[in-house]
Amino acid sequence: MTSSLATPPALLVGEGLPQFEAISPDQVTRHIPELLADLEAELDRLEAGLEARGAATEAGGDALTWQEVMDPLQRLGERLRWSWGVVSHLNGVCNSPELREAHASQQAAVVRFGNRAGQSRVIHRALRQLERQGGLDGAQQRILAAELRDMELRGVGLEGEAQEAFNATSQELAALSTQFGNQLLDATNGWSLTLRTQEEVEGLPASLLEQLAQAARQAGMEEATAEGGPWLMGLDMPRYVPFLQYSRRRDLREQVYKAHVGRASGGEASNEPVLRRILELRRLQAERLGYASWAEVSLAAKMAQSEQEVERLLEELRAAALPGARAEIEELRATAARHGAAEAADLQPWDVSHWAEVRRLEAFELDSEALRPWFPLPQVLEGLFGLCNRLFGIRIVAADGEAPVWHPDVRFFRVEDGTSGAPLAGFYLDPYSRPGSKRGGAWMDECLVRSRRPDGSLVLPVAYLICNQSPPVGDTPSLMTFQEVETLFHEFGHGLQHMLTTVERPQASGINNVEWDAVELPSQFMENWCYDRATLMGMARHWQSGEPLPEEQYARLLAARTFMAGAATLRQVHFALTDLRLHSQWTPECGLSPEDLRRQIAEDTTVLAPIPEDAFLCSFGHIFAGGYAAGYYSYKWAEVLSADAFSAFEEVGLENEEAIRATGRRFRDTVLSLGGSRHPREVFEAFRGREPSSEALIRHSGLVPA
Ligand SMILES: [Zn+2]
């Protein structure tokens, strides 16, 4: 289909750095269908070939080889990943109505192709054949096992009616998740409260008042202003969170809180029957696949090996966090008492955020805006690159102009080995927010994946690193909040795992084939360095005066890190345990409603028990409308790994330069190199010399182990 004589269009080159500016929405609607048709035809050919080979192999012919099955499959997937990856990338960073429409018009077809390949019986049979024959190296075994597992979890191993039933239930589950999400969204958007007097908005910061006035104007109250109202309160996070923190009107906090925790829990559009049905059906699907519960299905693809192992970890964290959380609530009561507030005698859930904010300001006076002048982007990059040189022996060199970019603000860097100077990787950095055309948040994505071409030459990995901080204004560089610095380090950690991999099989190189609950290890690991004295003080200098960050500010940053950590940990444990047990222990016959089970768990995972109106499960979108079912624990799991990895550096002494470098090299040679080629437990143990322990996370959170 693609002529070898003509130059292919920019979107279908399929290798090398993309020519971003040459790719238009029109190309997307024209060339993606062309690509998919081409890939479909190739998949047909591959299947036909394998079918013939399979019969011959079974009749005693030559064994099937990796080159016959896995390599062509990988090449098919890579062509799609390259082209569709560019489209998705541009959709995130250079959005326009035309591009969004072009992207949306092709998405279903792209998903359909993935499903077809992932449910092909011929390919499944060929993979099983490869597995039976043996003779594969460790990385190949893991790649093959993951591929087989994913296909089997899609029901490829089921026959006839069983498969039809499985597929029908999969569709019903997808529809139920959508319904859950929609009803939650409707309930969130369907509630509002108009505030009209100054007393009703007492304590609210100017930025929130502006938001509330804007919401009022959008709802038709055209006269609304930030100063004079009216102000429209709602249940979305950007309004809800600061309202509970800052509102001095306890009665209004109560009203807003009760509306929030009771979302989608009553009436016709209640999520209660929906989530019950989801739990029943997931259990049924698990049984059809030969598992005892949905939790087992989830854990089949994770680093954690069993529910017991997850339970054990959560119990360690719970036991450590509970006394701390109790003490924190006591401290808030005492704060309220000092201010002569009535709630001191009877602190309620809607009081917690408010008094925590009062306490935080009293204790730390930490104003995140005020620290910006100490963190200009160029200096932060210098600090980050210097740290990477020190720890991992790599040199990061600005290479602007050496690669095509999608916006003039985007920079390109090369990564070299610090000793040999050998090129290792490259990355794009797109640091600034561009409202209207760039998605919010920060992320790392793959541009090119390390791999060996058929001719033996090497493809070096290239990463996209995207942040959303304020752009420079005039002569003032981009000045970052400490949180933005942490975010940059976090994403760079993902980038390091992508770029420093030594694995040459792309299915397991970098972040590929890394179990979901282990993938945040390098990213959260890098965040720890933001609190390291040498790293932080090395980069935090006032952009005009060159003065270092005052010592007391550093002390406040450290103290703020553990503020209310007991309550925060306990909250995550409560969510994680609820999620896990709903997907392992709960059955329609168990005599408890899902909410009953959650309240049982709350007995020792909350300090202030859920109030009667609290129907949190009806808004637990992560597990009922998102991809976190029986996986919510992953947040804490990965934090344990990253804190424990960082503690290897603490153990040798953060001032002991030689030992720090040696430990850093070991981290590079294990966690950052091995990608998904080995089980994350083995990789961790290769670095740490032992199994992961929760001790470091508990210590870093300021909690004393029980
Ligand atoms: Zn991350």
JSON list of C-alpha atoms in Angstrom, two decimals, residues 345-533:
[
{"chain": "A", "resi": 345, "resn": "ALA", "atom": "CA", "xyz": [-15.81, 20.02, 71.97]},
{"chain": "A", "resi": 346, "resn": "ASP", "atom": "CA", "xyz": [-17.09, 17.99, 69.09]},
{"chain": "A", "resi": 347, "resn": "LEU", "atom": "CA", "xyz": [-14.85, 17.98, 66.03]},
{"chain": "A", "resi": 348, "resn": "GLN", "atom": "CA", "xyz": [-16.65, 16.71, 62.91]},
{"chain": "A", "resi": 349, "resn": "PRO", "atom": "CA", "xyz": [-15.35, 15.56, 59.52]},
{"chain": "A", "resi": 350, "resn": "TRP", "atom": "CA", "xyz": [-16.27, 18.94, 57.94]},
{"chain": "A", "resi": 351, "resn": "ASP", "atom": "CA", "xyz": [-14.01, 20.68, 60.46]},
{"chain": "A", "resi": 352, "resn": "VAL", "atom": "CA", "xyz": [-10.83, 18.75, 59.76]},
{"chain": "A", "resi": 353, "resn": "SER", "atom": "CA", "xyz": [-9.57, 20.50, 56.59]},
{"chain": "A", "resi": 354, "resn": "HIS", "atom": "CA", "xyz": [-10.37, 23.90, 58.05]},
{"chain": "A", "resi": 355, "resn": "TRP", "atom": "CA", "xyz": [-8.47, 23.49, 61.29]},
{"chain": "A", "resi": 356, "resn": "ALA", "atom": "CA", "xyz": [-5.65, 21.69, 59.54]},
{"chain": "A", "resi": 357, "resn": "GLU", "atom": "CA", "xyz": [-5.22, 24.76, 57.34]},
{"chain": "A", "resi": 358, "resn": "VAL", "atom": "CA", "xyz": [-5.26, 27.08, 60.36]},
{"chain": "A", "resi": 359, "resn": "ARG", "atom": "CA", "xyz": [-2.71, 24.86, 62.09]},
{"chain": "A", "resi": 360, "resn": "ARG", "atom": "CA", "xyz": [-0.52, 24.59, 58.97]},
{"chain": "A", "resi": 361, "resn": "LEU", "atom": "CA", "xyz": [-0.30, 28.34, 58.64]},
{"chain": "A", "resi": 362, "resn": "GLU", "atom": "CA", "xyz": [0.46, 28.78, 62.34]},
{"chain": "A", "resi": 363, "resn": "ALA", "atom": "CA", "xyz": [3.09, 26.09, 62.42]},
{"chain": "A", "resi": 364, "resn": "PHE", "atom": "CA", "xyz": [4.95, 26.66, 59.16]},
{"chain": "A", "resi": 365, "resn": "GLU", "atom": "CA", "xyz": [3.91, 29.98, 57.67]},
{"chain": "A", "resi": 366, "resn": "LEU", "atom": "CA", "xyz": [4.78, 28.24, 54.46]},
{"chain": "A", "resi": 367, "resn": "ASP", "atom": "CA", "xyz": [3.49, 30.23, 51.55]},
{"chain": "A", "resi": 368, "resn": "SER", "atom": "CA", "xyz": [4.11, 28.21, 48.42]},
{"chain": "A", "resi": 369, "resn": "GLU", "atom": "CA", "xyz": [4.01, 31.32, 46.22]},
{"chain": "A", "resi": 370, "resn": "ALA", "atom": "CA", "xyz": [6.68, 33.10, 48.24]},
{"chain": "A", "resi": 371, "resn": "LEU", "atom": "CA", "xyz": [9.35, 30.48, 47.48]},
{"chain": "A", "resi": 372, "resn": "ARG", "atom": "CA", "xyz": [9.13, 30.88, 43.70]},
{"chain": "A", "resi": 373, "resn": "PRO", "atom": "CA", "xyz": [12.06, 33.34, 43.35]},
{"chain": "A", "resi": 374, "resn": "TRP", "atom": "CA", "xyz": [14.42, 30.64, 44.67]},
{"chain": "A", "resi": 375, "resn": "PHE", "atom": "CA", "xyz": [13.46, 28.17, 41.95]},
{"chain": "A", "resi": 376, "resn": "PRO", "atom": "CA", "xyz": [14.02, 29.61, 38.45]},
{"chain": "A", "resi": 377, "resn": "LEU", "atom": "CA", "xyz": [13.74, 26.82, 35.88]},
{"chain": "A", "resi": 378, "resn": "PRO", "atom": "CA", "xyz": [17.29, 27.07, 34.44]},
{"chain": "A", "resi": 379, "resn": "GLN", "atom": "CA", "xyz": [18.77, 26.65, 37.91]},
{"chain": "A", "resi": 380, "resn": "VAL", "atom": "CA", "xyz": [16.44, 23.80, 38.80]},
{"chain": "A", "resi": 381, "resn": "LEU", "atom": "CA", "xyz": [17.45, 22.01, 35.59]},
{"chain": "A", "resi": 382, "resn": "GLU", "atom": "CA", "xyz": [21.10, 22.56, 36.40]},
{"chain": "A", "resi": 383, "resn": "GLY", "atom": "CA", "xyz": [20.48, 21.05, 39.85]},
{"chain": "A", "resi": 384, "resn": "LEU", "atom": "CA", "xyz": [18.56, 18.10, 38.43]},
{"chain": "A", "resi": 385, "resn": "PHE", "atom": "CA", "xyz": [21.13, 17.37, 35.72]},
{"chain": "A", "resi": 386, "resn": "GLY", "atom": "CA", "xyz": [23.97, 17.72, 38.22]},
{"chain": "A", "resi": 387, "resn": "LEU", "atom": "CA", "xyz": [22.25, 15.23, 40.52]},
{"chain": "A", "resi": 388, "resn": "CYS", "atom": "CA", "xyz": [21.84, 12.77, 37.63]},
{"chain": "A", "resi": 389, "resn": "ASN", "atom": "CA", "xyz": [25.51, 13.14, 36.82]},
{"chain": "A", "resi": 390, "resn": "ARG", "atom": "CA", "xyz": [26.47, 12.53, 40.43]},
{"chain": "A", "resi": 391, "resn": "LEU", "atom": "CA", "xyz": [24.16, 9.56, 40.97]},
{"chain": "A", "resi": 392, "resn": "PHE", "atom": "CA", "xyz": [24.08, 7.84, 37.62]},
{"chain": "A", "resi": 393, "resn": "GLY", "atom": "CA", "xyz": [27.21, 9.04, 35.85]},
{"chain": "A", "resi": 394, "resn": "ILE", "atom": "CA", "xyz": [25.36, 10.55, 32.90]},
{"chain": "A", "resi": 395, "resn": "ARG", "atom": "CA", "xyz": [25.87, 13.89, 31.19]},
{"chain": "A", "resi": 396, "resn": "ILE", "atom": "CA", "xyz": [22.88, 15.85, 29.91]},
{"chain": "A", "resi": 397, "resn": "VAL", "atom": "CA", "xyz": [23.66, 18.27, 27.07]},
{"chain": "A", "resi": 398, "resn": "ALA", "atom": "CA", "xyz": [21.40, 20.93, 25.59]},
{"chain": "A", "resi": 399, "resn": "ALA", "atom": "CA", "xyz": [20.84, 20.13, 21.91]},
{"chain": "A", "resi": 400, "resn": "ASP", "atom": "CA", "xyz": [18.32, 22.75, 20.87]},
{"chain": "A", "resi": 401, "resn": "GLY", "atom": "CA", "xyz": [17.94, 22.84, 17.12]},
{"chain": "A", "resi": 402, "resn": "GLU", "atom": "CA", "xyz": [19.08, 19.24, 16.63]},
{"chain": "A", "resi": 403, "resn": "ALA", "atom": "CA", "xyz": [15.53, 17.87, 16.61]},
{"chain": "A", "resi": 404, "resn": "PRO", "atom": "CA", "xyz": [12.26, 19.07, 15.16]},
{"chain": "A", "resi": 405, "resn": "VAL", "atom": "CA", "xyz": [9.89, 20.50, 17.82]},
{"chain": "A", "resi": 406, "resn": "TRP", "atom": "CA", "xyz": [6.15, 21.27, 18.02]},
{"chain": "A", "resi": 407, "resn": "HIS", "atom": "CA", "xyz": [6.42, 24.66, 19.71]},
{"chain": "A", "resi": 408, "resn": "PRO", "atom": "CA", "xyz": [9.21, 27.27, 20.04]},
{"chain": "A", "resi": 409, "resn": "ASP", "atom": "CA", "xyz": [9.28, 26.81, 23.85]},
{"chain": "A", "resi": 410, "resn": "VAL", "atom": "CA", "xyz": [10.18, 23.13, 23.54]},
{"chain": "A", "resi": 411, "resn": "ARG", "atom": "CA", "xyz": [13.78, 22.18, 24.23]},
{"chain": "A", "resi": 412, "resn": "PHE", "atom": "CA", "xyz": [15.74, 19.11, 23.19]},
{"chain": "A", "resi": 413, "resn": "PHE", "atom": "CA", "xyz": [18.52, 17.46, 25.22]},
{"chain": "A", "resi": 414, "resn": "ARG", "atom": "CA", "xyz": [20.94, 14.62, 24.62]},
{"chain": "A", "resi": 415, "resn": "VAL", "atom": "CA", "xyz": [21.96, 12.15, 27.33]},
{"chain": "A", "resi": 416, "resn": "GLU", "atom": "CA", "xyz": [25.51, 10.74, 27.23]},
{"chain": "A", "resi": 417, "resn": "ASP", "atom": "CA", "xyz": [27.46, 8.36, 29.36]},
{"chain": "A", "resi": 418, "resn": "GLY", "atom": "CA", "xyz": [29.58, 10.55, 31.63]},
{"chain": "A", "resi": 419, "resn": "THR", "atom": "CA", "xyz": [32.68, 8.38, 31.29]},
{"chain": "A", "resi": 420, "resn": "SER", "atom": "CA", "xyz": [32.74, 7.13, 27.72]},
{"chain": "A", "resi": 421, "resn": "GLY", "atom": "CA", "xyz": [30.73, 9.97, 26.18]},
{"chain": "A", "resi": 422, "resn": "ALA", "atom": "CA", "xyz": [28.66, 7.36, 24.33]},
{"chain": "A", "resi": 423, "resn": "PRO", "atom": "CA", "xyz": [25.20, 8.63, 23.34]},
{"chain": "A", "resi": 424, "resn": "LEU", "atom": "CA", "xyz": [22.46, 6.97, 25.40]},
{"chain": "A", "resi": 425, "resn": "ALA", "atom": "CA", "xyz": [19.19, 8.80, 24.78]},
{"chain": "A", "resi": 426, "resn": "GLY", "atom": "CA", "xyz": [17.43, 12.09, 24.15]},
{"chain": "A", "resi": 427, "resn": "PHE", "atom": "CA", "xyz": [14.45, 13.95, 25.54]},
{"chain": "A", "resi": 428, "resn": "TYR", "atom": "CA", "xyz": [12.14, 16.83, 24.77]},
{"chain": "A", "resi": 429, "resn": "LEU", "atom": "CA", "xyz": [11.20, 19.21, 27.57]},
{"chain": "A", "resi": 430, "resn": "ASP", "atom": "CA", "xyz": [8.00, 21.20, 27.13]},
{"chain": "A", "resi": 431, "resn": "PRO", "atom": "CA", "xyz": [7.86, 23.09, 30.44]},
{"chain": "A", "resi": 432, "resn": "TYR", "atom": "CA", "xyz": [5.24, 25.86, 30.22]},
{"chain": "A", "resi": 433, "resn": "SER", "atom": "CA", "xyz": [1.48, 25.91, 30.37]},
{"chain": "A", "resi": 434, "resn": "ARG", "atom": "CA", "xyz": [-0.37, 26.99, 27.22]},
{"chain": "A", "resi": 435, "resn": "PRO", "atom": "CA", "xyz": [-4.01, 27.30, 28.24]},
{"chain": "A", "resi": 436, "resn": "GLY", "atom": "CA", "xyz": [-6.33, 26.39, 25.42]},
{"chain": "A", "resi": 437, "resn": "SER", "atom": "CA", "xyz": [-3.95, 24.18, 23.49]},
{"chain": "A", "resi": 438, "resn": "LYS", "atom": "CA", "xyz": [-2.08, 22.06, 26.05]},
{"chain": "A", "resi": 439, "resn": "ARG", "atom": "CA", "xyz": [-3.56, 19.51, 28.43]},
{"chain": "A", "resi": 440, "resn": "GLY", "atom": "CA", "xyz": [-3.05, 20.28, 32.14]},
{"chain": "A", "resi": 441, "resn": "GLY", "atom": "CA", "xyz": [-0.83, 18.26, 34.48]},
{"chain": "A", "resi": 442, "resn": "ALA", "atom": "CA", "xyz": [2.59, 16.74, 33.89]},
{"chain": "A", "resi": 443, "resn": "TRP", "atom": "CA", "xyz": [3.62, 13.50, 32.23]},
{"chain": "A", "resi": 444, "resn": "MET", "atom": "CA", "xyz": [6.38, 11.47, 30.61]},
{"chain": "A", "resi": 445, "resn": "ASP", "atom": "CA", "xyz": [5.68, 9.63, 27.40]},
{"chain": "A", "resi": 446, "resn": "GLU", "atom": "CA", "xyz": [7.68, 7.55, 24.95]},
{"chain": "A", "resi": 447, "resn": "CYS", "atom": "CA", "xyz": [8.74, 9.07, 21.65]},
{"chain": "A", "resi": 448, "resn": "LEU", "atom": "CA", "xyz": [11.22, 6.34, 20.63]},
{"chain": "A", "resi": 449, "resn": "VAL", "atom": "CA", "xyz": [11.84, 3.09, 22.49]},
{"chain": "A", "resi": 450, "resn": "ARG", "atom": "CA", "xyz": [15.27, 1.48, 22.77]},
{"chain": "A", "resi": 451, "resn": "SER", "atom": "CA", "xyz": [15.51, -1.47, 20.41]},
{"chain": "A", "resi": 452, "resn": "ARG", "atom": "CA", "xyz": [17.80, -3.29, 17.99]},
{"chain": "A", "resi": 453, "resn": "ARG", "atom": "CA", "xyz": [16.91, -2.99, 14.29]},
{"chain": "A", "resi": 454, "resn": "PRO", "atom": "CA", "xyz": [16.97, -6.11, 12.10]},
{"chain": "A", "resi": 455, "resn": "ASP", "atom": "CA", "xyz": [20.24, -4.81, 10.57]},
{"chain": "A", "resi": 456, "resn": "GLY", "atom": "CA", "xyz": [21.83, -4.82, 14.01]},
{"chain": "A", "resi": 457, "resn": "SER", "atom": "CA", "xyz": [21.89, -1.05, 14.55]},
{"chain": "A", "resi": 458, "resn": "LEU", "atom": "CA", "xyz": [20.50, 0.44, 17.73]},
{"chain": "A", "resi": 459, "resn": "VAL", "atom": "CA", "xyz": [17.50, 2.78, 18.19]},
{"chain": "A", "resi": 460, "resn": "LEU", "atom": "CA", "xyz": [18.19, 5.07, 21.17]},
{"chain": "A", "resi": 461, "resn": "PRO", "atom": "CA", "xyz": [15.26, 5.98, 23.41]},
{"chain": "A", "resi": 462, "resn": "VAL", "atom": "CA", "xyz": [13.75, 9.47, 23.32]},
{"chain": "A", "resi": 463, "resn": "ALA", "atom": "CA", "xyz": [11.27, 10.73, 25.93]},
{"chain": "A", "resi": 464, "resn": "TYR", "atom": "CA", "xyz": [8.66, 13.47, 26.04]},
{"chain": "A", "resi": 465, "resn": "LEU", "atom": "CA", "xyz": [8.70, 15.37, 29.35]},
{"chain": "A", "resi": 466, "resn": "ILE", "atom": "CA", "xyz": [5.73, 17.66, 29.73]},
{"chain": "A", "resi": 467, "resn": "CYS", "atom": "CA", "xyz": [5.07, 20.12, 32.57]},
{"chain": "A", "resi": 468, "resn": "ASN", "atom": "CA", "xyz": [2.67, 23.02, 33.01]},
{"chain": "A", "resi": 469, "resn": "GLN", "atom": "CA", "xyz": [4.45, 25.75, 34.91]},
{"chain": "A", "resi": 470, "resn": "SER", "atom": "CA", "xyz": [4.28, 29.52, 34.40]},
{"chain": "A", "resi": 471, "resn": "PRO", "atom": "CA", "xyz": [6.20, 30.78, 31.37]},
{"chain": "A", "resi": 472, "resn": "PRO", "atom": "CA", "xyz": [8.93, 33.44, 31.66]},
{"chain": "A", "resi": 473, "resn": "VAL", "atom": "CA", "xyz": [7.73, 37.04, 31.52]},
{"chain": "A", "resi": 474, "resn": "GLY", "atom": "CA", "xyz": [10.09, 39.61, 30.02]},
{"chain": "A", "resi": 475, "resn": "ASP", "atom": "CA", "xyz": [13.44, 39.19, 31.75]},
{"chain": "A", "resi": 476, "resn": "THR", "atom": "CA", "xyz": [11.98, 37.09, 34.55]},
{"chain": "A", "resi": 477, "resn": "PRO", "atom": "CA", "xyz": [12.61, 33.36, 34.04]},
{"chain": "A", "resi": 478, "resn": "SER", "atom": "CA", "xyz": [9.96, 30.75, 34.81]},
{"chain": "A", "resi": 479, "resn": "LEU", "atom": "CA", "xyz": [9.82, 30.76, 38.62]},
{"chain": "A", "resi": 480, "resn": "MET", "atom": "CA", "xyz": [8.65, 27.46, 40.07]},
{"chain": "A", "resi": 481, "resn": "THR", "atom": "CA", "xyz": [6.79, 26.51, 43.23]},
{"chain": "A", "resi": 482, "resn": "PHE", "atom": "CA", "xyz": [8.42, 23.78, 45.29]},
{"chain": "A", "resi": 483, "resn": "GLN", "atom": "CA", "xyz": [5.60, 21.48, 44.23]},
{"chain": "A", "resi": 484, "resn": "GLU", "atom": "CA", "xyz": [6.41, 22.14, 40.57]},
{"chain": "A", "resi": 485, "resn": "VAL", "atom": "CA", "xyz": [10.03, 21.26, 41.29]},
{"chain": "A", "resi": 486, "resn": "GLU", "atom": "CA", "xyz": [8.88, 17.96, 42.82]},
{"chain": "A", "resi": 487, "resn": "THR", "atom": "CA", "xyz": [6.70, 17.31, 39.78]},
{"chain": "A", "resi": 488, "resn": "LEU", "atom": "CA", "xyz": [9.60, 17.88, 37.41]},
{"chain": "A", "resi": 489, "resn": "PHE", "atom": "CA", "xyz": [11.81, 15.48, 39.40]},
{"chain": "A", "resi": 490, "resn": "HIS", "atom": "CA", "xyz": [8.96, 12.94, 39.43]},
{"chain": "A", "resi": 491, "resn": "GLU", "atom": "CA", "xyz": [8.46, 12.96, 35.66]},
{"chain": "A", "resi": 492, "resn": "PHE", "atom": "CA", "xyz": [12.20, 12.95, 35.12]},
{"chain": "A", "resi": 493, "resn": "GLY", "atom": "CA", "xyz": [12.35, 9.74, 37.18]},
{"chain": "A", "resi": 494, "resn": "HIS", "atom": "CA", "xyz": [9.97, 8.09, 34.71]},
{"chain": "A", "resi": 495, "resn": "GLY", "atom": "CA", "xyz": [12.10, 9.53, 31.94]},
{"chain": "A", "resi": 496, "resn": "LEU", "atom": "CA", "xyz": [15.30, 8.05, 33.42]},
{"chain": "A", "resi": 497, "resn": "GLN", "atom": "CA", "xyz": [13.81, 4.58, 33.46]},
{"chain": "A", "resi": 498, "resn": "HIS", "atom": "CA", "xyz": [12.79, 5.04, 29.84]},
{"chain": "A", "resi": 499, "resn": "MET", "atom": "CA", "xyz": [16.14, 6.50, 28.73]},
{"chain": "A", "resi": 500, "resn": "LEU", "atom": "CA", "xyz": [18.72, 4.53, 30.71]},
{"chain": "A", "resi": 501, "resn": "THR", "atom": "CA", "xyz": [17.33, 1.10, 29.92]},
{"chain": "A", "resi": 502, "resn": "THR", "atom": "CA", "xyz": [19.81, -1.41, 28.52]},
{"chain": "A", "resi": 503, "resn": "VAL", "atom": "CA", "xyz": [17.11, -3.83, 27.36]},
{"chain": "A", "resi": 504, "resn": "GLU", "atom": "CA", "xyz": [16.99, -4.12, 23.59]},
{"chain": "A", "resi": 505, "resn": "ARG", "atom": "CA", "xyz": [13.73, -5.97, 23.25]},
{"chain": "A", "resi": 506, "resn": "PRO", "atom": "CA", "xyz": [11.26, -3.08, 23.04]},
{"chain": "A", "resi": 507, "resn": "GLN", "atom": "CA", "xyz": [8.43, -5.07, 24.65]},
{"chain": "A", "resi": 508, "resn": "ALA", "atom": "CA", "xyz": [10.42, -5.03, 27.91]},
{"chain": "A", "resi": 509, "resn": "SER", "atom": "CA", "xyz": [12.65, -1.99, 27.54]},
{"chain": "A", "resi": 510, "resn": "GLY", "atom": "CA", "xyz": [12.28, 1.06, 29.80]},
{"chain": "A", "resi": 511, "resn": "ILE", "atom": "CA", "xyz": [8.84, 1.24, 31.38]},
{"chain": "A", "resi": 512, "resn": "ASN", "atom": "CA", "xyz": [7.42, -1.45, 29.10]},
{"chain": "A", "resi": 513, "resn": "ASN", "atom": "CA", "xyz": [6.25, -4.63, 30.80]},
{"chain": "A", "resi": 514, "resn": "VAL", "atom": "CA", "xyz": [6.90, -3.15, 34.25]},
{"chain": "A", "resi": 515, "resn": "GLU", "atom": "CA", "xyz": [4.12, -4.22, 36.61]},
{"chain": "A", "resi": 516, "resn": "TRP", "atom": "CA", "xyz": [1.66, -1.44, 37.30]},
{"chain": "A", "resi": 517, "resn": "ASP", "atom": "CA", "xyz": [2.23, -1.31, 41.06]},
{"chain": "A", "resi": 518, "resn": "ALA", "atom": "CA", "xyz": [6.00, -0.92, 40.55]},
{"chain": "A", "resi": 519, "resn": "VAL", "atom": "CA", "xyz": [6.05, 1.68, 37.78]},
{"chain": "A", "resi": 520, "resn": "GLU", "atom": "CA", "xyz": [6.09, 4.67, 40.14]},
{"chain": "A", "resi": 521, "resn": "LEU", "atom": "CA", "xyz": [9.29, 3.50, 41.84]},
{"chain": "A", "resi": 522, "resn": "PRO", "atom": "CA", "xyz": [11.83, 5.63, 39.89]},
{"chain": "A", "resi": 523, "resn": "SER", "atom": "CA", "xyz": [9.55, 8.68, 39.76]},
{"chain": "A", "resi": 524, "resn": "GLN", "atom": "CA", "xyz": [8.78, 8.83, 43.46]},
{"chain": "A", "resi": 525, "resn": "PHE", "atom": "CA", "xyz": [12.39, 7.95, 44.19]},
{"chain": "A", "resi": 526, "resn": "MET", "atom": "CA", "xyz": [13.52, 11.11, 42.40]},
{"chain": "A", "resi": 527, "resn": "GLU", "atom": "CA", "xyz": [11.07, 13.25, 44.43]},
{"chain": "A", "resi": 528, "resn": "ASN", "atom": "CA", "xyz": [12.96, 12.29, 47.58]},
{"chain": "A", "resi": 529, "resn": "TRP", "atom": "CA", "xyz": [16.01, 14.24, 46.35]},
{"chain": "A", "resi": 530, "resn": "CYS", "atom": "CA", "xyz": [14.06, 17.49, 46.48]},
{"chain": "A", "resi": 531, "resn": "TYR", "atom": "CA", "xyz": [14.30, 17.21, 50.26]},
{"chain": "A", "resi": 532, "resn": "ASP", "atom": "CA", "xyz": [18.01, 16.31, 50.26]},
{"chain": "A", "resi": 533, "resn": "ARG", "atom": "CA", "xyz": [19.98, 19.22, 51.66]}
]
